[in-house]
């Protein structure tokens, strides 16, 4: 396992039982004062995007403001793929699943003649290009079920520690966005509770979210497969069984927020039409709330894609953003740094 | 609305963004020192039950102990009905549902000739006695679905503020157990994060859990109906639709814990066979963990029931408790006070 140059994350890592900032005792207030003296959001360029974030946080945290929100209600939700880390050339969870297909292919000789597995194992570009949602579900079932949760967690942790990204050559957890890490920290410093609300699988995200984002497992909402509890020779065991329990995407995101969090957020951040309903629910335009979209427009340092992209399509939400008053981040113009590592853009 | 004499709850009410104790800054450490000087678990009689709780908490919080557990992993889960508040003569949520049937009967003339609604409306004891799980589901669907979440939350809040218990004549939220409130506070004072994991509906519990137990909505796991998100004339709306999404009971409890919390608890407390699997999962006997069962053996001050009860049957779990090393609370012997109000036992 590589030693990760993510020392900048130290301040984001949860030190409290819940991964959020402690209430302000007098000592904590002193810490806040010194934190306020340090630059806030240093990887964000000065401009209307950064300013809109700071303005909102100051409005909802100032007890004298008409928009003041109590700390308990300061819930912020973030999409993961394309919002907190990259999602190209495809969702990292899908890259994990493809690696798993290759790793366990010897146990499945039938895959040599069954699509989409044949195409994956032979790296057949034409066959791979034909993979649609139905095939993706088959791949996910074959690689994410039929094992205990402990087995799955170990497989994911091993993959995250060893696999590297095809373009950048670093572990996937290094491809998180430095400005978003700073935003998470800034919000927690202002007594927000930060959650992930992702279309990706919650088990996978939970395996690294606390270490990388400072977000504990209980604050990660995502898609989920079925689970079964049983005693196996007297040992309590949770097994991941085939079947999708919940798809936390599109209209599923507000449902996931209500079900898992139970409060309406006051800040939501996403990057694609999969986040549209979450932003509509959080920041429809007529309540004190903040909608924030990441627009991938930096092909040099990261990727540039929006309305026509297969992965992370941003079309309807990009049109709706100005109507609802959401802030749209230009990665190219608003972020002075993309990834935490000094060796990366 | 009665003014509630729950001043004793003040210290239990969440002051931080996440409803848990802040990390120990030097100021917080001072507070802890003075809290330690105050009596811990004052409504618990001295004896092996109380002592086993204190011993466990001291073992897992002492960094020098081989059983030390980091604050992030100090997850404690509590059943609600019969564990944190009473559940007789029937689950309070069912009493709510029966009241709702009566309240909206005018909109449902067909109920006058349809069981189980006819029996409820006519208070027909024979018909009521025939109500089984299938009828309960019908009643729940008729009273918990077909409205927005905001409408449901308002109905529940109104009911909790006005309805009174048939035996004690007080609002249901006064029938919480004072010793368990003290236990929740004691655990949070020791940097535990406290969750509810209930077979009851999570929406209903969330409507009072923060105020009454100091447990915020995002730390309440429970059974849930289906939800749908839509824009109603442009307004983002979550509607409770017929259909059960998740039954958080029996083998569903460990599943709910994994899905909603994502960590294996180190303390689980219940009172019935519905909690058996949650206790098996948390405290199988071969890991550092604590299982705690409430045994209702106090017919004078509360109720006495166990192996043969229709509500809250405690049979298999009572047999298994000594085998797995779980602590069994005798309400009669271990609790010097049952309810917070000075006017109640």
XYZ file of C-alpha atoms in Angstrom:
690
model
C 0.000 0.000 0.000
C 1.338 3.415 -0.961
C 1.744 6.004 1.663
C -0.871 8.588 0.808
C 0.183 12.226 0.545
C -3.113 13.362 1.936
C -1.738 15.200 4.923
C -3.991 18.094 4.006
C -6.857 15.866 5.036
C -5.769 15.742 8.634
C -8.093 18.508 9.680
C -11.009 16.857 7.891
C -10.694 13.535 9.652
C -13.320 12.979 12.280
C -12.094 13.469 15.786
C -15.441 13.272 17.490
C -17.782 10.355 17.939
C -19.989 11.521 15.126
C -17.454 12.953 12.750
C -18.682 16.448 13.211
C -17.353 19.436 14.941
C -17.990 19.627 18.669
C -20.327 22.215 20.040
C -18.632 25.433 20.912
C -17.299 25.259 24.391
C -15.107 28.202 25.271
C -12.040 26.218 24.241
C -13.682 25.198 20.990
C -14.608 28.805 20.353
C -10.931 29.728 20.647
C -10.071 27.068 18.105
C -12.716 28.469 15.804
C -11.267 31.919 16.156
C -7.813 30.696 15.129
C -9.351 28.598 12.341
C -11.106 31.714 11.090
C -7.737 33.455 10.975
C -6.411 30.713 8.656
C -7.509 31.082 5.043
C -10.884 29.524 4.301
C -11.371 27.518 1.090
C -7.763 28.174 -0.060
C -8.054 26.173 -3.306
C -11.053 28.200 -4.422
C -10.282 31.222 -6.583
C -11.778 34.515 -5.516
C -14.953 35.245 -7.422
C -18.743 34.965 -7.314
C -18.770 31.148 -6.823
C -16.563 31.144 -3.734
C -18.256 34.308 -2.484
C -21.740 32.797 -2.760
C -20.684 29.873 -0.544
C -19.132 32.088 2.117
C -22.109 34.450 2.033
C -24.538 31.581 2.551
C -22.587 30.050 5.433
C -22.302 33.429 7.135
C -26.029 34.109 6.691
C -27.180 30.827 8.237
C -24.675 30.877 11.105
C -25.151 34.478 12.211
C -27.774 34.506 14.993
C -28.651 38.087 14.048
C -29.420 37.113 10.456
C -33.038 36.552 9.372
C -31.756 33.415 7.609
C -30.163 31.963 10.760
C -30.441 28.167 11.022
C -29.815 26.277 14.253
C -26.822 23.900 14.190
C -29.088 20.829 14.440
C -30.727 21.768 11.142
C -27.474 22.495 9.305
C -27.547 19.376 7.178
C -25.414 19.359 4.027
C -25.639 16.544 1.462
C -23.086 15.720 -1.218
C -23.220 13.425 -4.176
C -20.012 11.381 -4.477
C -19.153 10.396 -8.087
C -18.170 13.539 -9.989
C -18.872 15.752 -6.966
C -16.356 14.615 -4.347
C -14.123 12.490 -6.582
C -13.716 11.852 -10.302
C -15.974 9.550 -12.309
C -14.063 9.132 -15.590
C -13.445 7.139 -17.714
C -16.306 5.429 -15.846
C -17.641 5.212 -12.286
C -14.841 3.869 -10.086
C -17.212 1.316 -8.606
C -17.704 -0.108 -12.090
C -13.929 -0.309 -12.555
C -13.849 -2.199 -9.264
C -16.544 -4.561 -10.530
C -14.657 -5.184 -13.782
C -11.502 -5.958 -11.810
C -13.516 -8.368 -9.669
C -14.883 -10.133 -12.728
C -11.295 -10.730 -13.861
C -10.184 -11.770 -10.374
C -12.846 -14.433 -9.872
C -13.225 -15.571 -13.500
C -11.568 -18.922 -12.761
C -14.506 -19.774 -10.514
C -16.924 -19.006 -13.363
C -15.911 -20.927 -16.500
C -19.368 -20.191 -17.932
C -18.403 -16.516 -18.204
C -16.091 -17.308 -21.154
C -19.159 -17.657 -23.345
C -21.622 -15.335 -21.556
C -21.986 -11.636 -22.249
C -21.078 -9.208 -20.794
C -18.488 -11.270 -18.923
C -16.837 -12.595 -22.081
C -16.307 -9.067 -23.373
C -14.768 -7.989 -20.062
C -12.423 -10.969 -19.858
C -11.305 -10.595 -23.467
C -11.217 -6.791 -23.244
C -13.395 -6.751 -26.355
C -14.030 -3.078 -27.004
C -17.028 -3.694 -29.201
C -18.626 -5.955 -26.610
C -17.791 -3.525 -23.811
C -19.362 -0.658 -25.732
C -22.635 -2.610 -25.822
C -22.859 -2.738 -22.018
C -26.030 -1.022 -20.849
C -27.844 -0.720 -17.545
C -29.068 -4.327 -17.647
C -25.533 -5.660 -18.106
C -24.191 -3.341 -15.413
C -26.726 -4.797 -12.977
C -25.593 -8.311 -13.894
C -21.980 -7.319 -13.283
C -22.820 -5.702 -9.956
C -24.791 -8.748 -8.787
C -21.974 -11.080 -9.736
C -19.373 -9.051 -7.863
C -21.232 -7.468 -4.939
C -23.366 -10.357 -3.638
C -22.992 -13.921 -2.428
C -20.598 -13.079 0.381
C -20.655 -11.798 3.927
C -20.324 -8.090 4.603
C -16.934 -8.697 6.214
C -15.691 -10.457 3.099
C -16.966 -7.669 0.870
C -15.455 -4.950 3.055
C -12.064 -6.697 2.924
C -12.193 -7.050 -0.875
C -13.046 -3.368 -1.330
C -10.356 -2.193 1.081
C -7.764 -4.312 -0.691
C -8.803 -2.964 -4.092
C -8.729 0.648 -2.937
C -5.258 0.084 -1.488
C -3.789 -1.505 -4.620
C -5.695 -0.504 -7.774
C -4.591 2.591 -9.650
C -6.391 4.913 -12.016
C -5.669 4.377 -15.742
C -4.930 8.033 -16.509
C -3.359 9.332 -13.311
C -1.686 6.161 -12.036
C -2.638 6.775 -8.402
C -5.090 5.053 -6.041
C -8.653 6.133 -6.658
C -8.939 7.738 -3.242
C -6.330 10.296 -4.326
C -8.691 11.524 -7.029
C -10.875 13.371 -4.567
C -11.314 17.092 -5.095
C -9.203 19.237 -2.802
C -11.632 22.202 -2.964
C -14.502 19.940 -1.903
C -12.471 18.558 1.003
C -11.959 22.154 2.077
C -15.667 22.847 1.691
C -16.563 19.831 3.858
C -14.168 21.043 6.541
C -15.428 24.616 6.287
C -19.016 23.465 6.736
C -18.161 21.246 9.700
C -16.198 24.119 11.233
C -19.492 25.986 11.014
C -21.393 23.189 12.769
C -22.879 21.643 9.665
C -23.320 17.890 9.641
C -22.059 16.544 6.321
C -23.621 13.558 4.541
C -22.961 11.719 1.313
C -26.065 10.920 -0.752
C -24.784 8.907 -3.686
C -26.143 6.734 -6.460
C -23.136 4.505 -5.807
C -23.156 1.568 -3.430
C -23.120 2.661 0.185
C -20.966 -0.254 1.331
C -18.136 0.745 -0.972
C -18.273 4.440 -0.105
C -18.372 3.728 3.613
C -15.128 1.769 3.345
C -13.169 4.976 2.707
C -15.439 7.946 3.464
C -14.343 8.413 7.058
C -10.633 8.263 6.288
C -10.792 10.346 3.106
C -13.699 12.743 3.621
C -14.080 12.722 7.395
C -17.626 11.420 6.904
C -18.486 8.457 9.160
C -20.383 5.400 7.844
C -23.651 6.444 9.476
C -23.605 9.638 7.390
C -23.273 7.837 4.060
C -26.489 7.208 2.114
C -26.261 5.272 -1.127
C -27.679 2.495 -3.235
C -27.850 -0.862 -1.534
C -28.339 -4.517 -2.272
C -30.337 -6.934 -0.202
C -28.969 -8.242 3.085
C -29.821 -11.269 5.165
C -29.090 -11.995 8.788
C -28.591 -15.536 10.020
C -26.695 -17.556 12.577
C -24.061 -19.626 10.755
C -22.989 -22.341 13.181
C -24.047 -19.968 15.946
C -22.110 -17.004 14.542
C -24.239 -13.956 13.660
C -23.669 -13.274 9.978
C -24.883 -10.647 7.512
C -24.778 -11.856 3.915
C -25.097 -9.752 0.784
C -27.692 -11.514 -1.328
C -28.644 -10.867 -4.956
C -31.253 -8.188 -5.432
C -31.334 -4.421 -5.295
C -32.871 -2.954 -2.162
C -32.671 0.734 -2.965
C -31.447 2.872 -5.845
C -30.366 6.192 -4.408
C -30.436 8.128 -7.659
C -32.642 10.767 -9.270
C -36.044 10.755 -7.479
C -34.551 8.182 -5.093
C -32.254 10.804 -3.566
C -34.927 12.867 -1.772
C -36.438 9.556 -0.640
C -33.052 8.433 0.687
C -32.599 11.757 2.469
C -35.950 11.470 4.220
C -35.427 7.815 5.074
C -31.822 7.925 6.246
C -31.469 11.477 7.538
C -35.016 12.532 8.342
C -34.294 16.232 7.963
C -34.476 18.457 4.917
C -30.949 19.626 4.095
C -30.080 23.280 3.673
C -27.187 22.618 1.311
C -26.983 20.090 -1.513
C -24.173 19.590 -3.967
C -24.113 17.430 -7.077
C -22.811 17.375 -10.616
C -25.294 15.559 -12.834
C -28.942 15.077 -13.669
C -28.891 12.215 -11.140
C -28.718 14.971 -8.525
C -31.511 17.087 -9.991
C -34.255 15.979 -7.600
C -31.960 16.225 -4.568
C -31.245 19.843 -5.471
C -34.914 20.554 -6.216
C -35.869 19.131 -2.818
C -33.142 20.987 -0.934
C -33.065 24.297 -2.755
C -36.253 24.825 -4.746
C -35.664 28.560 -4.667
C -38.170 29.652 -2.024
C -36.431 28.608 1.202
C -33.111 29.334 2.895
C -30.943 26.757 1.201
C -28.004 26.446 -1.142
C -27.712 24.398 -4.338
C -24.240 23.768 -5.718
C -23.375 22.025 -8.985
C -19.907 20.930 -10.080
C -19.486 21.577 -13.813
C -16.710 19.498 -15.339
C -15.247 21.956 -17.822
C -11.547 21.338 -17.335
C -10.345 18.803 -19.886
C -6.715 19.634 -19.194
C -6.602 19.075 -15.451
C -9.565 16.674 -15.137
C -12.302 16.082 -17.740
C -14.756 18.233 -19.676
C -18.257 16.842 -20.169
C -21.865 17.830 -19.596
C -25.034 17.616 -21.711
C -24.002 14.748 -23.999
C -21.940 12.644 -21.620
C -22.706 8.983 -21.021
C -21.218 9.205 -17.513
C -22.433 12.007 -15.273
C -24.688 13.710 -17.794
C -25.458 17.285 -16.731
C -28.243 18.644 -18.892
C -31.588 19.404 -17.240
C -29.944 20.471 -13.991
C -27.627 22.837 -15.872
C -30.651 24.464 -17.458
C -32.530 24.602 -14.176
C -29.640 26.002 -12.114
C -30.116 29.703 -12.966
C -33.909 29.405 -12.585
C -33.573 27.971 -9.067
C -30.604 30.128 -8.105
C -28.087 27.303 -7.781
C -24.384 28.083 -7.936
C -22.501 26.321 -10.736
C -18.819 25.645 -10.116
C -16.516 25.957 -13.093
C -13.701 23.548 -12.221
C -11.522 25.394 -14.681
C -12.089 28.889 -13.341
C -13.126 28.415 -9.717
C -10.613 25.826 -8.505
C -6.903 26.637 -8.286
C -6.090 23.007 -7.496
C -8.048 19.857 -8.341
C -6.510 16.993 -6.352
C -4.741 17.000 -2.975
C -1.419 15.505 -4.123
C 1.303 17.978 -5.149
C 2.110 15.521 -7.958
C -1.345 15.914 -9.491
C -3.079 18.939 -11.084
C -51.000 21.165 25.162
C -49.945 20.358 28.707
C -46.709 21.728 29.954
C -44.527 18.665 30.350
C -42.755 18.166 33.646
C -39.755 16.678 31.906
C -37.204 19.118 33.215
C -35.052 16.152 34.139
C -34.609 15.655 30.428
C -32.793 18.915 29.962
C -29.384 17.333 30.166
C -30.389 14.682 27.663
C -31.435 17.102 24.977
C -28.995 17.404 22.123
C -26.965 20.587 22.202
C -24.610 19.675 19.394
C -25.264 19.329 15.706
C -25.324 15.559 15.920
C -26.979 15.028 19.247
C -23.882 13.546 20.765
C -21.356 14.766 23.201
C -18.581 16.956 21.805
C -15.034 15.709 21.768
C -13.149 16.529 24.916
C -11.591 19.899 24.623
C -10.048 21.100 27.822
C -13.240 22.959 28.662
C -15.314 19.866 27.898
C -13.013 17.782 30.077
C -13.758 20.123 32.952
C -17.443 19.635 32.363
C -16.926 15.888 32.397
C -15.134 16.109 35.694
C -18.004 17.981 37.261
C -20.498 15.602 35.619
C -18.597 12.686 37.119
C -18.990 14.270 40.525
C -22.777 14.250 40.056
C -24.403 10.881 40.679
C -24.493 8.601 37.658
C -27.659 6.601 36.878
C -29.457 7.925 39.994
C -32.709 6.028 39.360
C -30.900 2.705 39.195
C -30.679 0.783 42.450
C -27.241 -0.391 43.539
C -26.673 -4.012 42.559
C -25.252 -6.273 39.868
C -27.358 -4.822 37.023
C -26.293 -1.236 37.527
C -22.746 -2.355 38.295
C -22.451 -4.367 35.081
C -23.353 -1.275 33.040
C -20.853 0.955 34.823
C -18.151 -1.712 34.583
C -18.677 -2.070 30.848
C -18.601 1.660 30.170
C -15.451 2.054 32.242
C -13.756 -0.860 30.454
C -14.408 0.451 26.935
C -13.550 4.078 27.735
C -10.311 3.501 29.655
C -7.424 3.764 27.164
C -5.366 1.479 29.401
C -7.986 -1.262 29.266
C -7.567 -4.201 26.858
C -11.245 -3.679 26.004
C -10.808 -0.013 25.083
C -12.985 1.092 22.141
C -12.372 4.339 20.240
C -15.170 6.921 20.500
C -16.052 6.540 16.811
C -16.909 2.875 17.393
C -18.975 3.488 20.546
C -22.320 2.848 18.911
C -25.234 1.998 21.206
C -28.611 0.858 19.848
C -31.925 0.859 21.688
C -35.259 -0.635 20.836
C -38.085 1.815 21.549
C -41.395 0.105 22.479
C -40.998 -1.513 25.889
C -37.342 -0.477 26.122
C -37.419 3.328 26.150
C -41.135 3.807 26.727
C -44.124 1.639 27.644
C -45.966 -0.551 25.160
C -49.151 -1.504 27.059
C -52.048 -2.036 26.664
C -50.765 -2.050 23.069
C -48.068 -0.338 21.026
C -48.656 3.406 21.230
C -48.359 3.678 17.461
C -51.324 1.330 17.160
C -53.310 3.496 19.581
C -52.436 6.424 17.327
C -53.646 4.485 14.296
C -56.942 3.604 16.029
C -57.468 7.251 16.939
C -56.777 8.175 13.314
C -59.345 5.674 12.071
C -61.925 7.352 14.291
C -60.791 10.834 13.249
C -61.087 10.265 9.508
C -64.003 7.804 9.504
C -66.350 10.402 7.982
C -64.221 10.330 4.838
C -64.583 6.546 4.663
C -68.264 5.558 4.866
C -67.291 2.096 3.572
C -65.517 1.440 6.894
C -68.883 1.119 8.673
C -69.259 -2.318 7.102
C -65.608 -3.327 6.636
C -63.533 -5.148 9.251
C -61.382 -4.287 11.110
C -62.573 -0.686 10.757
C -66.164 -1.435 11.793
C -64.948 -3.039 15.029
C -62.743 -0.044 15.787
C -65.480 2.489 15.119
C -68.037 0.573 17.184
C -65.483 -0.319 19.861
C -66.590 -3.935 19.420
C -64.380 -5.870 21.792
C -64.960 -9.179 20.069
C -64.077 -7.732 16.683
C -61.050 -5.933 18.123
C -59.804 -9.144 19.693
C -59.765 -10.749 16.239
C -57.306 -8.187 14.890
C -54.153 -9.922 13.712
C -51.061 -8.853 11.805
C -52.947 -8.658 8.502
C -55.551 -6.303 9.956
C -52.875 -4.228 11.659
C -51.183 -3.729 8.302
C -54.498 -2.596 6.823
C -54.965 -0.129 9.642
C -51.426 1.194 9.284
C -51.810 1.627 5.514
C -55.097 3.467 5.964
C -53.653 5.866 8.529
C -49.976 6.250 7.583
C -50.132 6.628 3.796
C -51.810 8.777 1.175
C -50.458 12.070 2.474
C -47.301 14.161 2.308
C -44.627 13.770 4.945
C -45.353 17.264 6.213
C -49.018 16.393 6.687
C -48.130 13.179 8.495
C -45.596 14.888 10.748
C -48.205 17.497 11.722
C -50.824 14.828 12.508
C -48.402 12.888 14.701
C -47.198 15.973 16.542
C -50.755 17.013 17.222
C -51.672 13.552 18.517
C -48.631 13.347 20.782
C -49.480 16.779 22.189
C -53.113 15.972 22.927
C -53.729 12.222 23.339
C -53.416 10.686 26.776
C -52.715 7.192 27.973
C -55.768 5.183 29.151
C -54.199 4.050 32.425
C -51.953 6.938 33.427
C -53.868 9.835 31.855
C -50.735 11.616 30.625
C -49.312 12.208 27.138
C -47.543 9.152 25.797
C -44.181 10.901 25.737
C -44.317 11.071 29.537
C -44.297 7.272 29.686
C -40.614 7.059 28.858
C -38.383 5.321 31.365
C -36.406 7.678 33.560
C -33.597 5.111 34.154
C -33.181 4.666 30.398
C -33.030 8.431 29.868
C -30.239 8.456 32.427
C -28.511 5.588 30.641
C -28.686 7.438 27.291
C -27.166 10.517 28.909
C -24.509 8.477 30.685
C -23.488 6.815 27.427
C -23.349 10.116 25.544
C -21.327 11.615 28.373
C -18.891 8.796 27.646
C -18.781 9.623 23.941
C -21.179 6.937 22.805
C -23.417 7.744 19.853
C -26.944 6.596 20.688
C -29.382 5.218 18.111
C -32.916 3.904 18.188
C -33.492 0.676 16.237
C -37.203 0.019 16.507
C -39.818 -2.160 14.904
C -42.079 0.877 15.083
C -42.418 3.395 12.288
C -39.410 5.659 12.046
C -41.432 8.705 11.022
C -43.440 8.621 14.220
C -40.444 8.061 16.491
C -38.464 10.821 14.823
C -41.231 13.280 15.599
C -40.389 13.167 19.318
C -37.041 11.375 19.739
C -34.880 14.487 19.696
C -37.007 16.368 22.211
C -37.657 13.426 24.512
C -34.573 11.190 24.200
C -31.975 13.619 22.823
C -31.689 11.363 19.769
C -31.787 13.277 16.468
C -33.831 12.044 13.472
C -30.775 10.770 11.614
C -30.088 8.392 14.502
C -33.521 6.786 14.442
C -33.853 3.511 12.501
C -37.279 1.949 12.238
C -39.848 0.352 9.997
C -40.836 2.428 7.006
C -43.455 2.672 4.321
C -42.850 3.557 0.717
C -42.150 7.149 -0.272
C -42.397 8.956 -3.578
C -40.841 12.208 -4.671
C -42.532 14.441 -7.211
C -42.966 18.061 -8.183
C -46.564 19.075 -7.414
C -47.173 22.264 -9.357
C -43.441 22.836 -9.179
C -43.235 22.240 -5.429
C -40.951 19.362 -4.360
C -43.117 16.917 -2.443
C -42.529 13.623 -0.640
C -45.660 11.505 -0.390
C -46.187 8.463 1.825
C -47.633 5.814 -0.495
C -49.160 2.448 0.435
C -46.673 -0.351 0.782
C -44.114 -1.408 3.350
C -40.514 -0.620 2.486
C -38.747 -2.148 5.457
C -39.734 -4.016 8.608
C -37.121 -3.288 11.220
C -37.945 -6.193 13.492
C -36.353 -9.530 14.407
C -33.806 -10.456 11.689
C -34.535 -7.069 10.117
C -32.828 -5.275 13.006
C -29.249 -6.333 12.216
C -30.017 -5.546 8.576
C -31.274 -2.093 9.560
C -28.181 -1.513 11.675
C -25.849 -2.349 8.816
C -27.878 -0.346 6.326
C -28.523 2.788 8.373
C -25.552 2.881 10.715
C -22.881 0.864 8.939
C -21.057 -0.026 12.141
C -21.525 -2.953 14.480
C -22.749 -1.601 17.815
C -21.022 -2.404 21.086
C -24.169 -2.015 23.171
C -27.686 -3.155 22.345
C -30.751 -2.923 24.531
C -34.167 -4.449 23.976
C -37.032 -6.078 25.801
C -38.595 -8.707 23.565
C -37.938 -11.507 21.124
C -38.183 -8.879 18.405
C -34.801 -7.717 19.682
C -33.223 -11.180 19.806
C -31.257 -10.933 16.566
C -30.100 -7.387 17.323
C -28.648 -8.615 20.592
C -27.149 -11.720 18.970
C -25.496 -9.524 16.345
C -24.210 -6.972 18.837
C -23.280 -9.167 21.770
C -22.881 -12.797 20.674
C -20.662 -13.424 23.680
C -17.222 -13.510 22.041
C -16.560 -9.792 21.486
C -16.361 -6.683 23.640
C -20.005 -5.736 23.715
C -22.942 -5.405 26.067
C -26.433 -6.870 25.774
C -29.163 -5.423 27.964
C -32.748 -6.654 28.265
C -35.591 -4.871 30.028
C -37.747 -7.414 31.861
C -41.215 -6.101 32.618
C -41.833 -7.626 36.034
C -43.449 -4.711 37.812
C -47.207 -4.985 37.552
C -47.724 -2.402 40.271
C -45.725 0.472 38.855
C -45.850 -0.507 35.167
C -46.788 -3.949 33.747
C -45.653 -7.525 34.252
C -45.419 -9.725 31.165
C -42.921 -11.919 29.369
C -43.108 -15.396 27.827
C -46.846 -15.512 27.114
C -47.537 -11.889 26.264
C -49.176 -10.887 23.010
C -47.384 -7.513 23.078
C -43.629 -7.556 23.612
C -43.239 -11.298 24.130
C -39.945 -12.066 25.838
C -39.296 -15.789 25.641
C -36.360 -17.019 23.546
C -34.262 -13.964 24.388
C -34.906 -14.490 28.102
C -33.621 -18.034 27.792
C -30.642 -16.991 25.719
C -29.610 -14.067 27.946
C -27.581 -16.052 30.500
C -25.966 -18.146 27.739
C -24.750 -15.038 25.898
C -23.954 -13.068 29.041
C -26.629 -10.404 28.597
C -27.747 -8.333 31.562
C -31.457 -8.581 32.369
C -33.020 -5.578 34.072
C -35.695 -6.267 36.655
C -37.842 -3.156 36.493
C -39.130 -4.013 39.936
C -35.779 -4.445 41.640
C -33.320 -2.431 39.575
C -35.246 0.795 39.008
C -36.115 3.096 41.890
C -38.258 5.252 39.607
C -40.035 4.326 36.377
C -41.240 7.560 34.763
C -39.785 11.089 34.905
C -42.853 12.850 36.299
C -43.040 13.176 40.093
C -46.770 12.416 39.713
C -46.085 8.979 38.227
C -44.443 5.868 39.726
